[in-house]
PDB file of C-alpha atoms in Angstrom:
ATOM      1  CA  UNK A 626      75.806 196.101 113.043  1.00 71.00           C
ATOM      2  CA  UNK A 627      74.296 193.846 115.624  1.00 83.00           C
ATOM      3  CA  UNK A 628      72.502 196.131 117.911  1.00 90.00           C
ATOM      4  CA  UNK A 629      69.332 196.452 120.550  1.00 93.00           C
ATOM      5  CA  UNK A 630      67.967 199.363 122.058  1.00 94.00           C
ATOM      6  CA  UNK A 631      65.758 200.085 125.237  1.00 94.00           C
ATOM      7  CA  UNK A 632      64.705 203.927 124.886  1.00 86.00           C
ATOM      8  CA  UNK A 633      63.396 204.154 128.719  1.00 87.00           C
ATOM      9  CA  UNK A 634      66.175 204.448 130.647  1.00 90.00           C
ATOM     10  CA  UNK A 635      64.660 205.291 133.634  1.00 94.00           C
ATOM     11  CA  UNK A 636      60.609 204.613 134.241  1.00 97.00           C
ATOM     12  CA  UNK A 637      58.495 205.335 137.672  1.00 97.00           C
ATOM     13  CA  UNK A 638      55.906 203.762 138.455  1.00 97.00           C
ATOM     14  CA  UNK A 639      52.955 203.417 141.687  1.00 97.00           C
ATOM     15  CA  UNK A 640      52.164 200.045 143.036  1.00 97.00           C
ATOM     16  CA  UNK A 641      49.442 198.127 140.635  1.00 97.00           C
ATOM     17  CA  UNK A 642      50.655 200.540 137.636  1.00 97.00           C
ATOM     18  CA  UNK A 643      50.910 198.362 134.171  1.00 98.00           C
ATOM     19  CA  UNK A 644      54.451 198.174 132.507  1.00 97.00           C
ATOM     20  CA  UNK A 645      55.656 198.258 129.287  1.00 97.00           C
ATOM     21  CA  UNK A 646      59.330 198.335 128.465  1.00 97.00           C
ATOM     22  CA  UNK A 647      60.310 198.872 125.130  1.00 96.00           C
ATOM     23  CA  UNK A 648      62.807 197.172 123.243  1.00 97.00           C
ATOM     24  CA  UNK A 649      64.242 197.240 119.604  1.00 96.00           C
ATOM     25  CA  UNK A 650      67.081 195.042 117.240  1.00 94.00           C
ATOM     26  CA  UNK A 651      68.312 195.181 114.602  1.00 90.00           C
ATOM     27  CA  UNK A 652      70.049 191.665 113.944  1.00 82.00           C
ATOM     28  CA  UNK A 653      70.184 189.681 110.895  1.00 79.00           C
ATOM     29  CA  UNK A 654      68.678 186.619 110.084  1.00 81.00           C
ATOM     30  CA  UNK A 655      67.131 184.092 113.253  1.00 84.00           C
ATOM     31  CA  UNK A 656      67.170 186.488 116.390  1.00 89.00           C
ATOM     32  CA  UNK A 657      66.980 185.076 119.526  1.00 90.00           C
ATOM     33  CA  UNK A 658      65.519 187.805 122.520  1.00 94.00           C
ATOM     34  CA  UNK A 659      65.920 187.652 126.279  1.00 94.00           C
ATOM     35  CA  UNK A 660      64.892 190.145 129.206  1.00 96.00           C
ATOM     36  CA  UNK A 661      67.147 189.336 132.243  1.00 95.00           C
ATOM     37  CA  UNK A 662      66.584 191.405 135.406  1.00 95.00           C
ATOM     38  CA  UNK A 663      68.929 192.818 137.845  1.00 92.00           C
ATOM     39  CA  UNK A 664      67.696 193.327 141.863  1.00 92.00           C
ATOM     40  CA  UNK A 665      69.310 195.733 143.754  1.00 87.00           C
ATOM     41  CA  UNK A 666      72.750 193.662 144.871  1.00 81.00           C
ATOM     42  CA  UNK A 667      71.578 190.623 143.409  1.00 85.00           C
ATOM     43  CA  UNK A 668      73.033 188.439 140.210  1.00 83.00           C
ATOM     44  CA  UNK A 669      71.105 189.539 136.368  1.00 88.00           C
ATOM     45  CA  UNK A 670      68.138 186.355 135.977  1.00 91.00           C
ATOM     46  CA  UNK A 671      66.889 185.549 132.997  1.00 91.00           C
ATOM     47  CA  UNK A 672      63.015 186.879 132.673  1.00 95.00           C
ATOM     48  CA  UNK A 673      61.703 185.042 130.052  1.00 95.00           C
ATOM     49  CA  UNK A 674      63.452 184.303 126.537  1.00 92.00           C
ATOM     50  CA  UNK A 675      62.225 184.109 122.411  1.00 93.00           C
ATOM     51  CA  UNK A 676      63.637 181.138 120.263  1.00 88.00           C
ATOM     52  CA  UNK A 677      60.258 180.485 118.067  1.00 88.00           C
ATOM     53  CA  UNK A 678      56.871 179.919 118.290  1.00 91.00           C
ATOM     54  CA  UNK A 679      54.043 181.405 119.887  1.00 94.00           C
ATOM     55  CA  UNK A 680      55.453 185.420 119.965  1.00 95.00           C
ATOM     56  CA  UNK A 681      53.752 186.043 123.245  1.00 97.00           C
ATOM     57  CA  UNK A 682      56.380 184.448 125.677  1.00 96.00           C
ATOM     58  CA  UNK A 683      55.085 184.474 129.270  1.00 96.00           C
ATOM     59  CA  UNK A 684      58.232 184.466 131.736  1.00 94.00           C
ATOM     60  CA  UNK A 685      58.675 184.556 135.832  1.00 93.00           C
ATOM     61  CA  UNK A 686      56.780 186.853 138.497  1.00 94.00           C
ATOM     62  CA  UNK A 687      54.125 187.675 135.579  1.00 96.00           C
ATOM     63  CA  UNK A 688      56.161 189.353 133.214  1.00 97.00           C
ATOM     64  CA  UNK A 689      55.480 188.217 129.546  1.00 98.00           C
ATOM     65  CA  UNK A 690      57.045 189.966 125.999  1.00 98.00           C
ATOM     66  CA  UNK A 691      55.358 190.244 122.659  1.00 97.00           C
ATOM     67  CA  UNK A 692      57.842 189.450 119.395  1.00 96.00           C
ATOM     68  CA  UNK A 693      56.522 191.351 116.799  1.00 95.00           C
ATOM     69  CA  UNK A 694      59.103 190.870 113.951  1.00 92.00           C
ATOM     70  CA  UNK A 695      57.834 193.595 111.801  1.00 93.00           C
ATOM     71  CA  UNK A 696      58.724 196.140 113.838  1.00 94.00           C
ATOM     72  CA  UNK A 697      62.041 194.415 115.227  1.00 94.00           C
ATOM     73  CA  UNK A 698      60.356 194.751 119.065  1.00 96.00           C
ATOM     74  CA  UNK A 699      60.556 192.947 121.928  1.00 97.00           C
ATOM     75  CA  UNK A 700      58.667 194.921 124.575  1.00 97.00           C
ATOM     76  CA  UNK A 701      58.117 193.921 128.174  1.00 98.00           C
ATOM     77  CA  UNK A 702      54.845 193.818 129.663  1.00 98.00           C
ATOM     78  CA  UNK A 703      53.496 193.291 133.541  1.00 98.00           C
ATOM     79  CA  UNK A 704      49.766 194.235 134.002  1.00 97.00           C
ATOM     80  CA  UNK A 705      50.080 195.743 137.624  1.00 97.00           C
ATOM     81  CA  UNK A 706      53.408 195.856 139.150  1.00 97.00           C
ATOM     82  CA  UNK A 707      54.710 195.660 142.502  1.00 97.00           C
ATOM     83  CA  UNK A 708      57.279 197.103 144.801  1.00 96.00           C
ATOM     84  CA  UNK A 709      59.589 194.397 144.703  1.00 96.00           C
ATOM     85  CA  UNK A 710      59.496 194.730 140.963  1.00 97.00           C
ATOM     86  CA  UNK A 711      62.176 197.595 141.196  1.00 97.00           C
ATOM     87  CA  UNK A 712      65.272 196.771 139.711  1.00 96.00           C
ATOM     88  CA  UNK A 713      67.218 196.904 136.292  1.00 94.00           C
ATOM     89  CA  UNK A 714      65.417 195.281 133.128  1.00 96.00           C
ATOM     90  CA  UNK A 715      67.860 194.394 130.195  1.00 95.00           C
ATOM     91  CA  UNK A 716      66.655 193.411 126.919  1.00 95.00           C
ATOM     92  CA  UNK A 717      69.412 191.190 124.520  1.00 93.00           C
ATOM     93  CA  UNK A 718      69.585 189.150 121.538  1.00 91.00           C
ATOM     94  CA  UNK A 719      71.563 187.098 119.915  1.00 87.00           C
ATOM     95  CA  UNK A 720      71.711 184.653 116.547  1.00 80.00           C
ATOM     96  CA  UNK A 721      71.319 181.257 116.326  1.00 69.00           C
ATOM     97  CA  UNK A 722      75.045 181.002 114.865  1.00 70.00           C
ATOM     98  CA  UNK A 723      76.454 183.503 117.083  1.00 74.00           C
ATOM     99  CA  UNK A 724      78.370 182.730 120.663  1.00 75.00           C
ATOM    100  CA  UNK A 725      77.736 186.729 121.306  1.00 82.00           C
ATOM    101  CA  UNK A 726      74.630 188.182 123.377  1.00 86.00           C
ATOM    102  CA  UNK A 727      74.342 191.672 122.849  1.00 88.00           C
ATOM    103  CA  UNK A 728      72.664 193.887 125.608  1.00 91.00           C
ATOM    104  CA  UNK A 729      70.502 196.784 125.749  1.00 92.00           C
ATOM    105  CA  UNK A 730      71.358 200.089 128.035  1.00 90.00           C
ATOM    106  CA  UNK A 731      69.244 198.558 130.247  1.00 93.00           C
ATOM    107  CA  UNK A 732      65.963 200.480 132.112  1.00 95.00           C
ATOM    108  CA  UNK A 733      66.067 201.064 135.914  1.00 94.00           C
ATOM    109  CA  UNK A 734      62.435 200.334 137.002  1.00 97.00           C
ATOM    110  CA  UNK A 735      61.645 202.462 140.642  1.00 97.00           C
ATOM    111  CA  UNK A 736      57.924 201.340 142.015  1.00 97.00           C
ATOM    112  CA  UNK A 737      56.837 203.654 144.445  1.00 96.00           C
ATOM    113  CA  UNK A 738      54.822 201.682 147.354  1.00 90.00           C
TER     114      UNK A 738
ATOM    115  CA  UNK B1311      73.482 171.285 138.981  1.00 80.00           C
ATOM    116  CA  UNK B1312      75.646 174.342 137.913  1.00 82.00           C
ATOM    117  CA  UNK B1313      77.034 177.197 139.664  1.00 89.00           C
ATOM    118  CA  UNK B1314      79.137 179.896 138.851  1.00 92.00           C
ATOM    119  CA  UNK B1315      81.923 181.710 141.339  1.00 93.00           C
ATOM    120  CA  UNK B1316      83.062 184.967 140.724  1.00 93.00           C
ATOM    121  CA  UNK B1317      85.531 186.887 143.258  1.00 90.00           C
ATOM    122  CA  UNK B1318      86.337 189.555 144.959  1.00 92.00           C
ATOM    123  CA  UNK B1319      83.040 190.823 144.724  1.00 91.00           C
ATOM    124  CA  UNK B1320      84.631 194.288 145.525  1.00 94.00           C
ATOM    125  CA  UNK B1321      88.050 195.774 144.819  1.00 96.00           C
ATOM    126  CA  UNK B1322      89.996 198.914 145.112  1.00 97.00           C
ATOM    127  CA  UNK B1323      93.182 199.784 143.315  1.00 97.00           C
ATOM    128  CA  UNK B1324      95.628 202.280 142.453  1.00 97.00           C
ATOM    129  CA  UNK B1325      95.997 203.389 139.049  1.00 97.00           C
ATOM    130  CA  UNK B1326      98.694 201.088 137.630  1.00 97.00           C
ATOM    131  CA  UNK B1327      98.334 198.538 139.267  1.00 97.00           C
ATOM    132  CA  UNK B1328      97.685 194.955 138.254  1.00 97.00           C
ATOM    133  CA  UNK B1329      94.471 192.997 138.030  1.00 96.00           C
ATOM    134  CA  UNK B1330      93.431 189.722 138.342  1.00 96.00           C
ATOM    135  CA  UNK B1331      89.693 188.594 138.388  1.00 96.00           C
ATOM    136  CA  UNK B1332      88.785 184.787 138.627  1.00 96.00           C
ATOM    137  CA  UNK B1333      85.743 182.903 137.618  1.00 96.00           C
ATOM    138  CA  UNK B1334      84.845 179.313 137.772  1.00 96.00           C
ATOM    139  CA  UNK B1335      81.743 177.527 136.664  1.00 95.00           C
ATOM    140  CA  UNK B1336      80.769 173.985 138.530  1.00 94.00           C
ATOM    141  CA  UNK B1337      79.160 170.733 137.433  1.00 91.00           C
ATOM    142  CA  UNK B1338      79.345 171.381 133.473  1.00 88.00           C
ATOM    143  CA  UNK B1339      82.626 170.913 131.230  1.00 88.00           C
ATOM    144  CA  UNK B1340      83.501 172.685 128.227  1.00 90.00           C
ATOM    145  CA  UNK B1341      81.329 176.143 129.073  1.00 92.00           C
ATOM    146  CA  UNK B1342      81.439 179.290 126.582  1.00 92.00           C
ATOM    147  CA  UNK B1343      82.775 181.869 129.004  1.00 94.00           C
ATOM    148  CA  UNK B1344      82.381 185.333 128.761  1.00 94.00           C
ATOM    149  CA  UNK B1345      83.642 189.016 130.381  1.00 95.00           C
ATOM    150  CA  UNK B1346      81.254 191.829 130.520  1.00 94.00           C
ATOM    151  CA  UNK B1347      81.239 194.990 132.102  1.00 93.00           C
ATOM    152  CA  UNK B1348      78.396 196.873 133.213  1.00 87.00           C
ATOM    153  CA  UNK B1349      78.441 201.046 133.046  1.00 77.00           C
ATOM    154  CA  UNK B1350      76.198 203.114 134.129  1.00 69.00           C
ATOM    155  CA  UNK B1351      73.299 203.770 131.359  1.00 65.00           C
ATOM    156  CA  UNK B1352      75.605 201.805 129.324  1.00 70.00           C
ATOM    157  CA  UNK B1353      74.399 198.112 129.315  1.00 80.00           C
ATOM    158  CA  UNK B1354      76.283 195.483 129.647  1.00 88.00           C
ATOM    159  CA  UNK B1355      79.390 195.212 126.800  1.00 89.00           C
ATOM    160  CA  UNK B1356      80.864 192.182 126.167  1.00 90.00           C
ATOM    161  CA  UNK B1357      84.756 192.272 126.761  1.00 94.00           C
ATOM    162  CA  UNK B1358      86.390 189.016 125.431  1.00 94.00           C
ATOM    163  CA  UNK B1359      84.662 185.409 125.119  1.00 92.00           C
ATOM    164  CA  UNK B1360      86.301 181.451 125.164  1.00 94.00           C
ATOM    165  CA  UNK B1361      84.988 178.670 123.564  1.00 91.00           C
ATOM    166  CA  UNK B1362      87.370 176.181 124.907  1.00 93.00           C
ATOM    167  CA  UNK B1363      91.054 176.007 126.587  1.00 95.00           C
ATOM    168  CA  UNK B1364      93.223 178.618 125.641  1.00 92.00           C
ATOM    169  CA  UNK B1365      90.867 180.141 123.094  1.00 93.00           C
ATOM    170  CA  UNK B1366      89.794 183.953 123.175  1.00 94.00           C
ATOM    171  CA  UNK B1367      88.414 186.415 121.419  1.00 92.00           C
ATOM    172  CA  UNK B1368      88.109 190.126 122.191  1.00 90.00           C
ATOM    173  CA  UNK B1369      85.401 192.170 121.422  1.00 86.00           C
ATOM    174  CA  UNK B1370      87.309 195.146 122.231  1.00 79.00           C
ATOM    175  CA  UNK B1371      90.693 197.309 122.186  1.00 70.00           C
ATOM    176  CA  UNK B1372      91.322 197.643 126.080  1.00 79.00           C
ATOM    177  CA  UNK B1373      93.733 197.368 128.759  1.00 88.00           C
ATOM    178  CA  UNK B1374      92.207 194.203 129.645  1.00 94.00           C
ATOM    179  CA  UNK B1375      93.318 190.721 128.706  1.00 95.00           C
ATOM    180  CA  UNK B1376      91.397 187.486 129.340  1.00 96.00           C
ATOM    181  CA  UNK B1377      93.153 183.746 130.312  1.00 97.00           C
ATOM    182  CA  UNK B1378      91.558 180.362 130.523  1.00 97.00           C
ATOM    183  CA  UNK B1379      94.033 177.977 131.620  1.00 96.00           C
ATOM    184  CA  UNK B1380      91.636 175.491 132.823  1.00 95.00           C
ATOM    185  CA  UNK B1381      88.129 174.402 131.018  1.00 95.00           C
ATOM    186  CA  UNK B1382      85.963 175.699 134.130  1.00 95.00           C
ATOM    187  CA  UNK B1383      88.533 179.147 135.243  1.00 97.00           C
ATOM    188  CA  UNK B1384      88.044 182.403 132.972  1.00 97.00           C
ATOM    189  CA  UNK B1385      90.627 185.300 134.681  1.00 97.00           C
ATOM    190  CA  UNK B1386      90.292 188.667 133.716  1.00 96.00           C
ATOM    191  CA  UNK B1387      93.469 190.513 134.028  1.00 96.00           C
ATOM    192  CA  UNK B1388      95.700 194.122 133.276  1.00 95.00           C
ATOM    193  CA  UNK B1389      99.059 194.511 134.016  1.00 95.00           C
ATOM    194  CA  UNK B1390      98.458 198.542 134.701  1.00 96.00           C
ATOM    195  CA  UNK B1391      94.779 200.033 135.422  1.00 96.00           C
ATOM    196  CA  UNK B1392      93.563 202.924 134.204  1.00 94.00           C
ATOM    197  CA  UNK B1393      91.067 205.388 135.837  1.00 93.00           C
ATOM    198  CA  UNK B1394      88.541 204.500 132.889  1.00 90.00           C
ATOM    199  CA  UNK B1395      88.923 200.615 134.248  1.00 92.00           C
ATOM    200  CA  UNK B1396      86.882 200.997 136.896  1.00 92.00           C
ATOM    201  CA  UNK B1397      83.303 199.731 136.649  1.00 91.00           C
ATOM    202  CA  UNK B1398      81.207 196.038 137.162  1.00 92.00           C
ATOM    203  CA  UNK B1399      82.847 193.197 135.682  1.00 95.00           C
ATOM    204  CA  UNK B1400      80.521 190.278 135.053  1.00 95.00           C
ATOM    205  CA  UNK B1401      81.297 186.454 134.279  1.00 96.00           C
ATOM    206  CA  UNK B1402      78.857 184.307 132.667  1.00 94.00           C
ATOM    207  CA  UNK B1403      78.583 180.666 131.150  1.00 93.00           C
ATOM    208  CA  UNK B1404      76.448 178.973 128.730  1.00 89.00           C
ATOM    209  CA  UNK B1405      76.444 175.352 127.632  1.00 82.00           C
ATOM    210  CA  UNK B1406      76.085 176.148 124.076  1.00 70.00           C
ATOM    211  CA  UNK B1407      76.011 178.846 121.585  1.00 64.00           C
ATOM    212  CA  UNK B1408      74.603 182.018 123.232  1.00 56.00           C
ATOM    213  CA  UNK B1409      71.174 181.232 121.535  1.00 59.00           C
ATOM    214  CA  UNK B1410      70.058 179.777 124.538  1.00 65.00           C
ATOM    215  CA  UNK B1411      70.948 182.402 127.174  1.00 71.00           C
ATOM    216  CA  UNK B1412      73.879 182.914 129.947  1.00 85.00           C
ATOM    217  CA  UNK B1413      73.899 182.225 133.619  1.00 88.00           C
ATOM    218  CA  UNK B1414      75.757 185.208 135.130  1.00 90.00           C
ATOM    219  CA  UNK B1415      77.894 185.747 138.292  1.00 92.00           C
ATOM    220  CA  UNK B1416      77.331 188.622 141.000  1.00 90.00           C
ATOM    221  CA  UNK B1417      79.747 190.245 139.521  1.00 92.00           C
ATOM    222  CA  UNK B1418      82.825 192.032 140.673  1.00 94.00           C
ATOM    223  CA  UNK B1419      82.694 196.302 141.607  1.00 93.00           C
ATOM    224  CA  UNK B1420      86.059 197.379 140.474  1.00 94.00           C
ATOM    225  CA  UNK B1421      87.137 200.973 141.325  1.00 95.00           C
ATOM    226  CA  UNK B1422      90.192 202.342 140.468  1.00 95.00           C
ATOM    227  CA  UNK B1423      91.708 205.157 142.366  1.00 96.00           C
TER     228      UNK B1423
END
């Protein structure tokens, strides 16, 4: 069955620390991968997405993610977090022929000033 | 540009009462429409999706139903709410198969008391 796993449910960092949030997927066939962010009181927003090509994907607000096919992973990274990055982050996956976007359970990030 | 509207933003309903949540999309035609429920620590669970008027696919058995009476309108309903129906409900749309990601509405916080 298709699934997405996020192993870090809560992460607390100080400003300027580096961030890496884990995401693993289980999906047969071609997979498309996404990271969404939900800031407090706001909509879910797309951070970045991977369809094909360069496995290192750059998104908005200095975020990037690397698709490692051999590890079934799509980890999100940011070299230096800011207080404004406090939010919940969701990894999601789907296939080219699917209508369904499958989400992980989310990671709540708290950045202390 | 395309926009998605979802209302109400918050709702408190007694157990056993009916429910109707509405979602509309503007600026596009024949969108794929989705209802998700977000529960704390459990990510986003796909409840229903629709690829056209009157076409509804249910992902999980539950106390809820969905309808699509018009091309850009998607309604989530229940005849009798249960306590377990409490949660945050999100509507989303995509222009094509999910490989291109979704755009989410602002959500409805439903509390069943």
